[in-house]
GROMACS .gro file of C-alpha atoms in nm:
model
  512
    1MET     CA    1   0.000   0.000   0.000
    2HIS     CA    2   0.120   0.350  -0.083
    3THR     CA    3   0.245   0.552   0.216
    4VAL     CA    4   0.229   0.930   0.257
    5VAL     CA    5   0.480   1.082   0.498
    6VAL     CA    6   0.366   1.407   0.659
    7GLY     CA    7   0.636   1.658   0.747
    8THR     CA    8   0.643   2.020   0.856
    9THR     CA    9   0.622   2.186   0.514
   10GLY     CA   10   0.280   2.077   0.396
   11VAL     CA   11   0.155   1.814   0.153
   12THR     CA   12   0.077   1.789  -0.218
   13ALA     CA   13  -0.250   1.746  -0.403
   14SER     CA   14  -0.145   1.394  -0.499
   15ASP     CA   15  -0.094   1.317  -0.128
   16VAL     CA   16  -0.450   1.430  -0.054
   17LEU     CA   17  -0.592   1.216  -0.335
   18ALA     CA   18  -0.388   0.915  -0.225
   19VAL     CA   19  -0.521   0.932   0.131
   20ALA     CA   20  -0.877   1.046   0.057
   21ARG     CA   21  -0.950   0.823  -0.241
   22GLY     CA   22  -0.674   0.564  -0.245
   23GLY     CA   23  -0.666   0.470   0.122
   24ALA     CA   24  -0.292   0.541   0.145
   25ARG     CA   25  -0.122   0.486   0.478
   26VAL     CA   26  -0.010   0.796   0.670
   27GLU     CA   27   0.316   0.827   0.861
   28LEU     CA   28   0.468   1.120   1.051
   29SER     CA   29   0.825   1.226   0.980
   30ASP     CA   30   1.084   1.256   1.258
   31GLU     CA   31   1.105   1.626   1.171
   32ALA     CA   32   0.731   1.668   1.230
   33LEU     CA   33   0.743   1.487   1.564
   34ALA     CA   34   1.030   1.708   1.678
   35ALA     CA   35   0.846   2.023   1.572
   36LEU     CA   36   0.532   1.907   1.753
   37ALA     CA   37   0.728   1.849   2.073
   38ALA     CA   38   0.904   2.187   2.054
   39ALA     CA   39   0.581   2.380   2.000
   40ARG     CA   40   0.412   2.190   2.279
   41GLU     CA   41   0.681   2.299   2.524
   42ILE     CA   42   0.605   2.662   2.438
   43VAL     CA   43   0.230   2.613   2.495
   44GLU     CA   44   0.285   2.439   2.829
   45ALA     CA   45   0.518   2.716   2.945
   46LEU     CA   46   0.253   2.976   2.861
   47ALA     CA   47  -0.016   2.769   3.031
   48ALA     CA   48   0.186   2.777   3.354
   49LYS     CA   49   0.196   3.157   3.360
   50PRO     CA   50  -0.077   3.373   3.517
   51ASP     CA   51  -0.123   3.590   3.205
   52PRO     CA   52  -0.421   3.485   2.988
   53VAL     CA   53  -0.338   3.351   2.639
   54TYR     CA   54  -0.617   3.303   2.386
   55GLY     CA   55  -0.696   2.938   2.324
   56VAL     CA   56  -0.461   2.825   2.600
   57SER     CA   57  -0.611   2.978   2.912
   58THR     CA   58  -0.919   3.164   2.784
   59GLY     CA   59  -1.257   3.089   2.638
   60PHE     CA   60  -1.324   3.108   2.264
   61GLY     CA   61  -1.485   3.345   2.017
   62ALA     CA   62  -1.707   3.595   2.189
   63LEU     CA   63  -1.623   3.423   2.522
   64ALA     CA   64  -1.249   3.486   2.489
   65THR     CA   65  -1.252   3.747   2.768
   66ARG     CA   66  -1.286   3.484   3.041
   67HIS     CA   67  -0.964   3.355   3.198
   68ILE     CA   68  -0.992   2.981   3.262
   69SER     CA   69  -0.829   2.835   3.573
   70PRO     CA   70  -0.590   2.537   3.527
   71GLU     CA   71  -0.827   2.279   3.676
   72LEU     CA   72  -1.094   2.362   3.414
   73ARG     CA   73  -0.876   2.371   3.103
   74ALA     CA   74  -0.907   2.005   3.006
   75GLN     CA   75  -1.283   2.039   3.040
   76LEU     CA   76  -1.267   2.355   2.827
   77GLN     CA   77  -1.099   2.167   2.543
   78ARG     CA   78  -1.347   1.876   2.561
   79ASN     CA   79  -1.637   2.117   2.573
   80ILE     CA   80  -1.536   2.309   2.263
   81VAL     CA   81  -1.531   1.984   2.063
   82ARG     CA   82  -1.863   1.860   2.199
   83SER     CA   83  -2.044   2.191   2.161
   84HIS     CA   84  -1.906   2.261   1.814
   85ALA     CA   85  -1.997   1.914   1.683
   86ALA     CA   86  -2.336   2.057   1.589
   87GLY     CA   87  -2.369   1.953   1.225
   88MET     CA   88  -2.700   1.856   1.069
   89GLY     CA   89  -2.825   1.704   0.748
   90PRO     CA   90  -2.699   1.415   0.534
   91ARG     CA   91  -2.357   1.263   0.588
   92VAL     CA   92  -2.084   1.391   0.361
   93GLU     CA   93  -1.884   1.148   0.153
   94ARG     CA   94  -1.611   0.928   0.302
   95GLU     CA   95  -1.345   1.076   0.073
   96VAL     CA   96  -1.429   1.427   0.192
   97VAL     CA   97  -1.396   1.329   0.558
   98ARG     CA   98  -1.064   1.154   0.497
   99ALA     CA   99  -0.933   1.461   0.316
  100LEU     CA  100  -1.059   1.678   0.602
  101MET     CA  101  -0.878   1.469   0.866
  102PHE     CA  102  -0.558   1.438   0.664
  103LEU     CA  103  -0.535   1.811   0.599
  104ARG     CA  104  -0.591   1.894   0.966
  105LEU     CA  105  -0.311   1.650   1.046
  106LYS     CA  106  -0.095   1.833   0.791
  107THR     CA  107  -0.137   2.161   0.982
  108VAL     CA  108  -0.087   1.994   1.319
  109CYS     CA  109   0.244   1.849   1.194
  110SER     CA  110   0.367   2.195   1.095
  111GLY     CA  111   0.461   2.259   1.457
  112ARG     CA  112   0.257   2.578   1.459
  113THR     CA  113  -0.042   2.455   1.661
  114GLY     CA  114   0.103   2.342   1.994
  115VAL     CA  115  -0.056   1.998   1.980
  116ARG     CA  116   0.125   1.706   2.146
  117PRO     CA  117   0.291   1.443   1.923
  118SER     CA  118   0.063   1.175   2.071
  119VAL     CA  119  -0.244   1.355   1.937
  120ALA     CA  120  -0.098   1.366   1.585
  121ARG     CA  121  -0.009   0.997   1.605
  122THR     CA  122  -0.366   0.912   1.703
  123MET     CA  123  -0.501   1.113   1.409
  124ALA     CA  124  -0.279   0.909   1.177
  125ASP     CA  125  -0.384   0.584   1.347
  126ILE     CA  126  -0.753   0.659   1.288
  127LEU     CA  127  -0.691   0.730   0.919
  128ASN     CA  128  -0.484   0.413   0.883
  129ALA     CA  129  -0.753   0.205   1.053
  130GLY     CA  130  -1.009   0.319   0.796
  131ILE     CA  131  -1.229   0.478   1.063
  132THR     CA  132  -1.430   0.768   0.920
  133PRO     CA  133  -1.614   1.010   1.152
  134VAL     CA  134  -1.975   1.091   1.069
  135VAL     CA  135  -1.971   1.449   0.938
  136HIS     CA  136  -2.288   1.629   0.833
  137GLU     CA  137  -2.366   1.855   0.538
  138PHE     CA  138  -2.444   2.172   0.734
  139GLY     CA  139  -2.246   2.343   1.008
  140SER     CA  140  -1.957   2.532   0.849
  141LEU     CA  141  -1.959   2.901   0.759
  142GLY     CA  142  -1.605   2.876   0.622
  143CYS     CA  143  -1.460   3.106   0.886
  144SER     CA  144  -1.279   3.013   1.205
  145GLY     CA  145  -1.236   2.712   0.981
  146ASP     CA  146  -1.478   2.434   0.899
  147LEU     CA  147  -1.576   2.425   1.263
  148ALA     CA  148  -1.861   2.176   1.285
  149PRO     CA  149  -1.714   1.925   1.035
  150LEU     CA  150  -1.375   1.930   1.206
  151SER     CA  151  -1.544   1.903   1.548
  152HIS     CA  152  -1.715   1.580   1.447
  153CYS     CA  153  -1.371   1.445   1.350
  154ALA     CA  154  -1.220   1.559   1.681
  155LEU     CA  155  -1.510   1.392   1.865
  156THR     CA  156  -1.404   1.058   1.715
  157LEU     CA  157  -1.048   1.127   1.833
  158MET     CA  158  -1.192   1.154   2.185
  159GLY     CA  159  -1.378   0.823   2.139
  160GLU     CA  160  -1.718   0.992   2.128
  161GLY     CA  161  -1.991   1.026   1.867
  162ASP     CA  162  -2.040   0.798   1.568
  163ALA     CA  163  -1.804   0.686   1.295
  164GLU     CA  164  -1.800   0.450   1.001
  165GLY     CA  165  -1.577   0.146   1.026
  166PRO     CA  166  -1.371   0.003   0.741
  167ASP     CA  167  -1.664  -0.228   0.670
  168GLY     CA  168  -1.890   0.072   0.600
  169VAL     CA  169  -2.104   0.021   0.912
  170VAL     CA  170  -2.169   0.322   1.137
  171ARG     CA  171  -2.107   0.249   1.505
  172PRO     CA  172  -2.007   0.434   1.824
  173ALA     CA  173  -1.658   0.574   1.774
  174GLY     CA  174  -1.536   0.439   2.108
  175GLU     CA  175  -1.611   0.082   2.001
  176LEU     CA  176  -1.426   0.125   1.673
  177LEU     CA  177  -1.120   0.275   1.841
  178ALA     CA  178  -1.110  -0.010   2.093
  179GLU     CA  179  -1.133  -0.274   1.820
  180HIS     CA  180  -0.828  -0.124   1.649
  181GLY     CA  181  -0.627  -0.079   1.967
  182ILE     CA  182  -0.646   0.302   1.955
  183THR     CA  183  -0.660   0.489   2.286
  184PRO     CA  184  -0.891   0.791   2.282
  185VAL     CA  185  -0.718   1.127   2.329
  186GLU     CA  186  -0.762   1.329   2.648
  187LEU     CA  187  -0.727   1.684   2.520
  188ARG     CA  188  -0.512   1.940   2.698
  189GLU     CA  189  -0.456   2.315   2.665
  190LYS     CA  190  -0.497   2.451   2.311
  191GLU     CA  191  -0.558   2.107   2.156
  192GLY     CA  192  -0.936   2.116   2.114
  193LEU     CA  193  -0.917   2.452   1.944
  194ALA     CA  194  -0.628   2.341   1.722
  195LEU     CA  195  -0.828   2.046   1.591
  196LEU     CA  196  -1.117   2.266   1.475
  197ASN     CA  197  -0.969   2.581   1.330
  198GLY     CA  198  -0.888   2.526   0.961
  199THR     CA  199  -1.004   2.541   0.602
  200ASP     CA  200  -0.942   2.168   0.559
  201GLY     CA  201  -1.284   2.058   0.437
  202MET     CA  202  -1.318   2.317   0.165
  203LEU     CA  203  -0.954   2.266   0.063
  204GLY     CA  204  -0.994   1.889   0.038
  205MET     CA  205  -1.301   1.929  -0.181
  206LEU     CA  206  -1.114   2.182  -0.398
  207VAL     CA  207  -0.826   1.939  -0.454
  208MET     CA  208  -1.062   1.657  -0.551
  209ALA     CA  209  -1.272   1.881  -0.777
  210LEU     CA  210  -0.960   1.993  -0.961
  211ALA     CA  211  -0.860   1.632  -1.022
  212ASP     CA  212  -1.206   1.550  -1.156
  213LEU     CA  213  -1.227   1.864  -1.368
  214GLU     CA  214  -0.887   1.800  -1.526
  215MET     CA  215  -1.022   1.474  -1.665
  216LEU     CA  216  -1.358   1.629  -1.755
  217TYR     CA  217  -1.206   1.914  -1.956
  218LYS     CA  218  -1.009   1.663  -2.163
  219SER     CA  219  -1.327   1.461  -2.210
  220ALA     CA  220  -1.516   1.773  -2.318
  221ASP     CA  221  -1.248   1.853  -2.578
  222ILE     CA  222  -1.296   1.502  -2.718
  223THR     CA  223  -1.675   1.524  -2.733
  224ALA     CA  224  -1.654   1.872  -2.888
  225ALA     CA  225  -1.429   1.729  -3.161
  226LEU     CA  226  -1.674   1.443  -3.219
  227SER     CA  227  -1.960   1.691  -3.254
  228LEU     CA  228  -1.757   1.904  -3.495
  229GLU     CA  229  -1.699   1.593  -3.707
  230ALA     CA  230  -2.063   1.491  -3.696
  231LEU     CA  231  -2.169   1.841  -3.804
  232LEU     CA  232  -1.921   1.837  -4.096
  233GLY     CA  233  -1.749   2.139  -3.945
  234THR     CA  234  -1.409   2.282  -4.023
  235ASP     CA  235  -1.101   2.218  -3.813
  236ARG     CA  236  -0.922   2.520  -3.962
  237VAL     CA  237  -1.037   2.728  -3.662
  238LEU     CA  238  -0.820   2.506  -3.443
  239ALA     CA  239  -0.494   2.599  -3.616
  240PRO     CA  240  -0.221   2.685  -3.362
  241GLU     CA  241  -0.136   3.014  -3.534
  242LEU     CA  242  -0.490   3.142  -3.472
  243HIS     CA  243  -0.464   3.073  -3.100
  244ALA     CA  244  -0.111   3.211  -3.075
  245ILE     CA  245  -0.238   3.561  -3.149
  246ARG     CA  246  -0.464   3.543  -2.842
  247PRO     CA  247  -0.220   3.368  -2.612
  248HIS     CA  248  -0.437   3.219  -2.340
  249PRO     CA  249  -0.271   2.889  -2.243
  250GLY     CA  250  -0.595   2.702  -2.178
  251GLN     CA  251  -0.741   2.801  -2.513
  252ALA     CA  252  -0.433   2.677  -2.698
  253ALA     CA  253  -0.443   2.350  -2.506
  254SER     CA  254  -0.810   2.283  -2.584
  255ALA     CA  255  -0.762   2.366  -2.952
  256ALA     CA  256  -0.461   2.136  -2.969
  257ASN     CA  257  -0.658   1.855  -2.806
  258MET     CA  258  -0.944   1.890  -3.053
  259LEU     CA  259  -0.704   1.906  -3.347
  260ALA     CA  260  -0.530   1.589  -3.228
  261VAL     CA  261  -0.862   1.404  -3.204
  262LEU     CA  262  -0.967   1.519  -3.552
  263LYS     CA  263  -0.641   1.431  -3.725
  264GLY     CA  264  -0.711   1.214  -4.030
  265SER     CA  265  -1.087   1.272  -4.036
  266GLU     CA  266  -1.276   1.262  -4.366
  267LEU     CA  267  -1.574   1.440  -4.209
  268THR     CA  268  -1.415   1.781  -4.151
  269GLY     CA  269  -1.394   2.048  -4.416
  270HIS     CA  270  -1.734   1.983  -4.577
  271HIS     CA  271  -1.893   2.301  -4.443
  272GLN     CA  272  -1.919   2.448  -4.793
  273ASP     CA  273  -2.050   2.142  -4.979
  274ASP     CA  274  -2.425   2.106  -5.031
  275ALA     CA  275  -2.539   2.383  -4.796
  276PRO     CA  276  -2.249   2.628  -4.784
  277ARG     CA  277  -2.182   2.815  -4.461
  278VAL     CA  278  -1.897   3.053  -4.406
  279GLN     CA  279  -1.851   2.970  -4.038
  280ASP     CA  280  -1.961   2.710  -3.789
  281ALA     CA  281  -2.186   2.813  -3.500
  282TYR     CA  282  -2.027   2.954  -3.188
  283SER     CA  283  -2.086   2.635  -2.988
  284VAL     CA  284  -1.855   2.457  -3.234
  285ARG     CA  285  -1.618   2.731  -3.343
  286CYS     CA  286  -1.564   2.881  -2.997
  287ALA     CA  287  -1.529   2.550  -2.810
  288PRO     CA  288  -1.157   2.609  -2.734
  289GLN     CA  289  -1.220   2.962  -2.613
  290VAL     CA  290  -1.482   2.850  -2.358
  291ALA     CA  291  -1.309   2.532  -2.245
  292GLY     CA  292  -0.977   2.715  -2.246
  293ALA     CA  293  -1.106   2.987  -2.014
  294GLY     CA  294  -1.216   2.713  -1.777
  295ARG     CA  295  -0.872   2.556  -1.794
  296ASP     CA  296  -0.710   2.888  -1.706
  297THR     CA  297  -0.952   2.921  -1.414
  298MET     CA  298  -0.838   2.579  -1.298
  299ALA     CA  299  -0.475   2.692  -1.320
  300HIS     CA  300  -0.549   2.981  -1.084
  301ALA     CA  301  -0.741   2.750  -0.851
  302ARG     CA  302  -0.444   2.510  -0.841
  303LEU     CA  303  -0.218   2.799  -0.741
  304VAL     CA  304  -0.448   2.881  -0.450
  305ALA     CA  305  -0.475   2.514  -0.353
  306ASP     CA  306  -0.097   2.469  -0.358
  307ARG     CA  307  -0.052   2.770  -0.132
  308GLU     CA  308  -0.310   2.635   0.111
  309LEU     CA  309  -0.151   2.290   0.106
  310ALA     CA  310   0.174   2.453   0.218
  311SER     CA  311   0.001   2.657   0.490
  312ALA     CA  312  -0.046   2.612   0.864
  313VAL     CA  313  -0.397   2.738   0.935
  314ASP     CA  314  -0.479   2.779   1.303
  315ASN     CA  315  -0.554   3.048   1.561
  316PRO     CA  316  -0.355   3.120   1.765
  317VAL     CA  317  -0.032   2.993   1.612
  318VAL     CA  318   0.311   2.920   1.759
  319LEU     CA  319   0.566   3.127   1.567
  320PRO     CA  320   0.931   3.021   1.516
  321ASP     CA  321   1.050   3.278   1.769
  322GLY     CA  322   0.827   3.129   2.038
  323ARG     CA  323   0.548   3.385   2.032
  324VAL     CA  324   0.188   3.261   2.034
  325GLU     CA  325  -0.017   3.505   1.830
  326SER     CA  326  -0.380   3.539   1.728
  327ASN     CA  327  -0.449   3.584   1.358
  328GLY     CA  328  -0.717   3.560   1.088
  329ASN     CA  329  -0.561   3.296   0.862
  330PHE     CA  330  -0.857   3.065   0.917
  331HIS     CA  331  -1.075   3.284   0.693
  332GLY     CA  332  -1.174   3.081   0.389
  333ALA     CA  333  -1.203   3.363   0.133
  334PRO     CA  334  -0.909   3.256  -0.090
  335VAL     CA  335  -1.044   2.902  -0.122
  336ALA     CA  336  -1.409   3.007  -0.139
  337TYR     CA  337  -1.350   3.240  -0.433
  338VAL     CA  338  -1.185   2.978  -0.652
  339LEU     CA  339  -1.447   2.718  -0.563
  340ASP     CA  340  -1.708   2.962  -0.694
  341PHE     CA  341  -1.497   3.051  -0.999
  342LEU     CA  342  -1.479   2.681  -1.089
  343ALA     CA  343  -1.856   2.640  -1.056
  344ILE     CA  344  -1.907   2.932  -1.296
  345ALA     CA  345  -1.663   2.788  -1.549
  346ALA     CA  346  -1.818   2.442  -1.520
  347ALA     CA  347  -2.166   2.585  -1.579
  348ASP     CA  348  -2.050   2.758  -1.897
  349LEU     CA  349  -1.880   2.444  -2.025
  350GLY     CA  350  -2.200   2.253  -1.960
  351SER     CA  351  -2.399   2.519  -2.142
  352ILE     CA  352  -2.190   2.516  -2.461
  353THR     CA  353  -2.183   2.135  -2.454
  354GLU     CA  354  -2.564   2.119  -2.447
  355ARG     CA  355  -2.587   2.363  -2.739
  356ARG     CA  356  -2.379   2.129  -2.956
  357THR     CA  357  -2.599   1.835  -2.860
  358ASP     CA  358  -2.912   2.029  -2.950
  359ARG     CA  359  -2.759   2.120  -3.287
  360LEU     CA  360  -2.690   1.752  -3.361
  361LEU     CA  361  -3.058   1.671  -3.301
  362ASP     CA  362  -3.214   1.956  -3.502
  363LYS     CA  363  -3.257   1.859  -3.870
  364ASN     CA  364  -3.255   2.227  -3.966
  365ARG     CA  365  -2.907   2.277  -3.823
  366SER     CA  366  -2.741   1.936  -3.834
  367HIS     CA  367  -2.653   1.940  -4.207
  368GLY     CA  368  -2.823   1.622  -4.315
  369LEU     CA  369  -2.857   1.417  -3.997
  370PRO     CA  370  -3.201   1.264  -3.923
  371PRO     CA  371  -3.426   1.449  -3.677
  372PHE     CA  372  -3.320   1.370  -3.319
  373LEU     CA  373  -3.082   1.109  -3.466
  374ALA     CA  374  -3.386   0.880  -3.476
  375ASP     CA  375  -3.393   0.553  -3.670
  376ASP     CA  376  -3.742   0.618  -3.812
  377PRO     CA  377  -3.833   0.977  -3.720
  378GLY     CA  378  -4.195   1.001  -3.612
  379VAL     CA  379  -4.215   0.640  -3.511
  380ASP     CA  380  -3.892   0.683  -3.315
  381SER     CA  381  -3.814   0.985  -3.094
  382GLY     CA  382  -3.442   0.917  -3.094
  383LEU     CA  383  -3.247   1.128  -2.847
  384MET     CA  384  -3.511   1.399  -2.803
  385ILE     CA  385  -3.551   1.346  -2.429
  386ALA     CA  386  -3.182   1.285  -2.370
  387GLN     CA  387  -3.142   1.651  -2.464
  388TYR     CA  388  -3.421   1.741  -2.218
  389THR     CA  389  -3.223   1.569  -1.945
  390GLN     CA  390  -2.910   1.753  -2.050
  391ALA     CA  391  -3.097   2.084  -2.052
  392ALA     CA  392  -3.228   2.018  -1.700
  393LEU     CA  393  -2.875   1.950  -1.583
  394VAL     CA  394  -2.749   2.271  -1.745
  395SER     CA  395  -3.023   2.471  -1.578
  396GLU     CA  396  -2.924   2.326  -1.242
  397MET     CA  397  -2.559   2.409  -1.318
  398LYS     CA  398  -2.653   2.773  -1.366
  399ARG     CA  399  -2.817   2.781  -1.024
  400LEU     CA  400  -2.510   2.618  -0.871
  401ALA     CA  401  -2.293   2.888  -1.032
  402VAL     CA  402  -2.443   3.156  -0.804
  403PRO     CA  403  -2.147   3.240  -0.576
  404ALA     CA  404  -2.164   3.127  -0.215
  405SER     CA  405  -1.868   3.351  -0.129
  406ALA     CA  406  -2.067   3.665  -0.214
  407ASP     CA  407  -2.275   3.593   0.095
  408SER     CA  408  -2.187   3.638   0.461
  409ILE     CA  409  -2.386   3.596   0.780
  410PRO     CA  410  -2.270   3.717   1.124
  411SER     CA  411  -2.214   3.465   1.403
  412SER     CA  412  -2.073   3.433   1.757
  413ALA     CA  413  -2.242   3.746   1.892
  414MET     CA  414  -2.090   3.956   1.610
  415GLN     CA  415  -1.732   3.852   1.697
  416GLU     CA  416  -1.727   3.650   1.374
  417ASP     CA  417  -1.910   3.914   1.173
  418HIS     CA  418  -1.782   3.827   0.826
  419VAL     CA  419  -1.755   3.469   0.699
  420SER     CA  420  -1.653   3.308   0.368
  421MET     CA  421  -1.918   3.037   0.311
  422GLY     CA  422  -1.636   2.836   0.153
  423TRP     CA  423  -1.772   2.500   0.271
  424SER     CA  424  -2.101   2.577   0.094
  425ALA     CA  425  -1.909   2.676  -0.221
  426ALA     CA  426  -1.729   2.342  -0.208
  427ARG     CA  427  -2.044   2.139  -0.157
  428LYS     CA  428  -2.219   2.293  -0.455
  429LEU     CA  429  -1.908   2.255  -0.671
  430ARG     CA  430  -1.912   1.880  -0.603
  431THR     CA  431  -2.269   1.868  -0.733
  432ALA     CA  432  -2.171   2.080  -1.033
  433VAL     CA  433  -1.885   1.843  -1.120
  434ASP     CA  434  -2.123   1.546  -1.103
  435ASN     CA  435  -2.370   1.722  -1.330
  436LEU     CA  436  -2.103   1.830  -1.577
  437THR     CA  437  -1.995   1.468  -1.609
  438ARG     CA  438  -2.350   1.372  -1.707
  439ILE     CA  439  -2.373   1.660  -1.955
  440VAL     CA  440  -2.050   1.558  -2.128
  441ALA     CA  441  -2.168   1.196  -2.131
  442ILE     CA  442  -2.486   1.293  -2.315
  443GLU     CA  443  -2.287   1.482  -2.578
  444LEU     CA  444  -2.068   1.174  -2.616
  445TYR     CA  445  -2.377   0.958  -2.662
  446ALA     CA  446  -2.525   1.188  -2.926
  447ALA     CA  447  -2.201   1.269  -3.109
  448THR     CA  448  -2.088   0.908  -3.144
  449ARG     CA  449  -2.427   0.812  -3.286
  450ALA     CA  450  -2.420   1.108  -3.524
  451VAL     CA  451  -2.070   1.024  -3.649
  452GLU     CA  452  -2.179   0.668  -3.721
  453LEU     CA  453  -2.477   0.798  -3.916
  454ARG     CA  454  -2.242   0.978  -4.160
  455ALA     CA  455  -2.223   0.685  -4.399
  456GLY     CA  456  -1.949   0.695  -4.661
  457LEU     CA  457  -1.713   0.922  -4.467
  458THR     CA  458  -1.447   0.782  -4.237
  459PRO     CA  459  -1.404   0.951  -3.899
  460ALA     CA  460  -1.063   1.022  -3.750
  461PRO     CA  461  -0.868   0.732  -3.599
  462ALA     CA  462  -0.906   0.884  -3.252
  463SER     CA  463  -1.280   0.916  -3.304
  464ARG     CA  464  -1.301   0.553  -3.410
  465ALA     CA  465  -1.109   0.455  -3.096
  466ALA     CA  466  -1.350   0.653  -2.878
  467ILE     CA  467  -1.656   0.504  -3.047
  468GLY     CA  468  -1.520   0.150  -3.027
  469ALA     CA  469  -1.436   0.180  -2.658
  470ALA     CA  470  -1.775   0.335  -2.583
  471ARG     CA  471  -1.959   0.057  -2.762
  472ALA     CA  472  -1.754  -0.205  -2.578
  473ALA     CA  473  -1.852  -0.034  -2.250
  474GLY     CA  474  -2.223  -0.067  -2.326
  475VAL     CA  475  -2.283   0.276  -2.479
  476ALA     CA  476  -2.511   0.164  -2.761
  477GLY     CA  477  -2.504   0.306  -3.115
  478PRO     CA  478  -2.776   0.396  -3.368
  479GLY     CA  479  -3.096   0.196  -3.389
  480PRO     CA  480  -3.466   0.195  -3.305
  481ASP     CA  481  -3.590   0.347  -2.981
  482ARG     CA  482  -3.508   0.157  -2.664
  483PHE     CA  483  -3.501   0.213  -2.290
  484LEU     CA  484  -3.261   0.508  -2.291
  485ALA     CA  485  -3.168   0.550  -1.924
  486PRO     CA  486  -2.931   0.250  -1.913
  487ASP     CA  487  -2.750   0.377  -2.222
  488LEU     CA  488  -2.703   0.719  -2.063
  489ALA     CA  489  -2.587   0.559  -1.739
  490ALA     CA  490  -2.328   0.360  -1.935
  491ALA     CA  491  -2.208   0.679  -2.106
  492ASP     CA  492  -2.185   0.851  -1.768
  493ALA     CA  493  -1.978   0.568  -1.619
  494PHE     CA  494  -1.755   0.567  -1.929
  495VAL     CA  495  -1.674   0.938  -1.895
  496ARG     CA  496  -1.665   0.942  -1.513
  497GLY     CA  497  -1.413   0.661  -1.501
  498GLY     CA  498  -1.176   0.840  -1.739
  499ARG     CA  499  -1.218   0.572  -2.006
  500LEU     CA  500  -1.298   0.818  -2.284
  501VAL     CA  501  -0.964   0.990  -2.236
  502ALA     CA  502  -0.792   0.653  -2.196
  503ALA     CA  503  -0.940   0.532  -2.527
  504VAL     CA  504  -0.821   0.834  -2.724
  505GLU     CA  505  -0.473   0.900  -2.587
  506PRO     CA  506  -0.306   0.592  -2.740
  507VAL     CA  507  -0.393   0.747  -3.077
  508THR     CA  508  -0.344   1.118  -3.005
  509GLY     CA  509  -0.069   1.099  -2.745
  510PRO     CA  510  -0.123   1.257  -2.401
  511LEU     CA  511  -0.384   1.532  -2.413
  512ALA     CA  512  -0.304   1.864  -2.248
   0.00000   0.00000   0.00000
């Protein structure tokens, strides 16, 4: 099994994916353990002094003015976890919770939080045992960190609340820890607060969304090329010299991908044959510009994610010179913004994708294809309602594109009077990515059928590879009407699993 070693300088996106999705084992470096011990000495020295220090010997949030006596400090740390574990609604996905726990461990291992090494080791033990705390959909405002989600994780660390075992069964966390020989943590000064105060949930979801979108944007370039072929469009608009004079990197990459897929096609270049047209419609001609803008948005989001992955997000923090200082680094605005940007870009990609599908089905705009790609139009409805489904998904995508980060709602008696709503931005982006996958799958389904209906003209080798792999995966081709939902589900699984890209790349080479 792959092992991820956590040090003091952060982790990579591939580390997050390995732990969250791949079940990788987590180990702590000697450097991290030393840094944890050194920071803990500083916290314990401050705890022994009479002067109040936020998070060490005071209450929290709007209650930070109360100095807490030494005999109550362990109770204080337990209480913050219990009281903040106030989530409601459906459970969030196992991969999200694993990413959440791993990224909190990443910050703890930075040596900036004052947490004992034994606490970090227990966090790693829980991940390695496959124990997943029950975390609920609602409870984070994306400021002071993802408080409620992280609190539910910290509750499991204490042996309280519910968690899912490696067998997928939800049981009391204490039972699961005991079965795996893990001793629950008894929190001390600063530790409860340190386990709750980070942007880890929204960051984990950002990292996973970027991985999914990278594959989806390649898939969308492939389906756009298939639609261009099926519509007898021109590939001259994809020429590198045209994109060089508007030098957006994402645009050039998408155009190059489409050109690679179309290489050797007999279907392109017929736009001036029987029904001459000077230019293809925007949904075809401008495909690289729209997909490319989304790619450039992803590049910016990766930059933000990489910075966060290298960050230690907590309040207060232990600085290298020994000071313990309050700060506002837990505010989720940087992550929230890019989560919303990605949802906007995904909605636009879904929109242009649906417009190409609709064009394939309309006999007045499809340049000779049968209405709705039906076998016997009138008797058969073909893919008419597949486009309805795609349109419904696009409409939902537009609603999901409304920014969460433009909203704020005051909390904690106006102490936390401006919040990021980054967790909400991340949750809706996950839905948007799911929907975009379905939208691209429907274009694949329609475009491959349309290409096959162009009798007498040979599609590009890459297109033939895509069609062959799709048919082998149960994505059926032209024919009389049949129960359509299973075909669309097969197309969705084909795209979602990355098999469309995998089918094409042996012909085209690696897509950008």
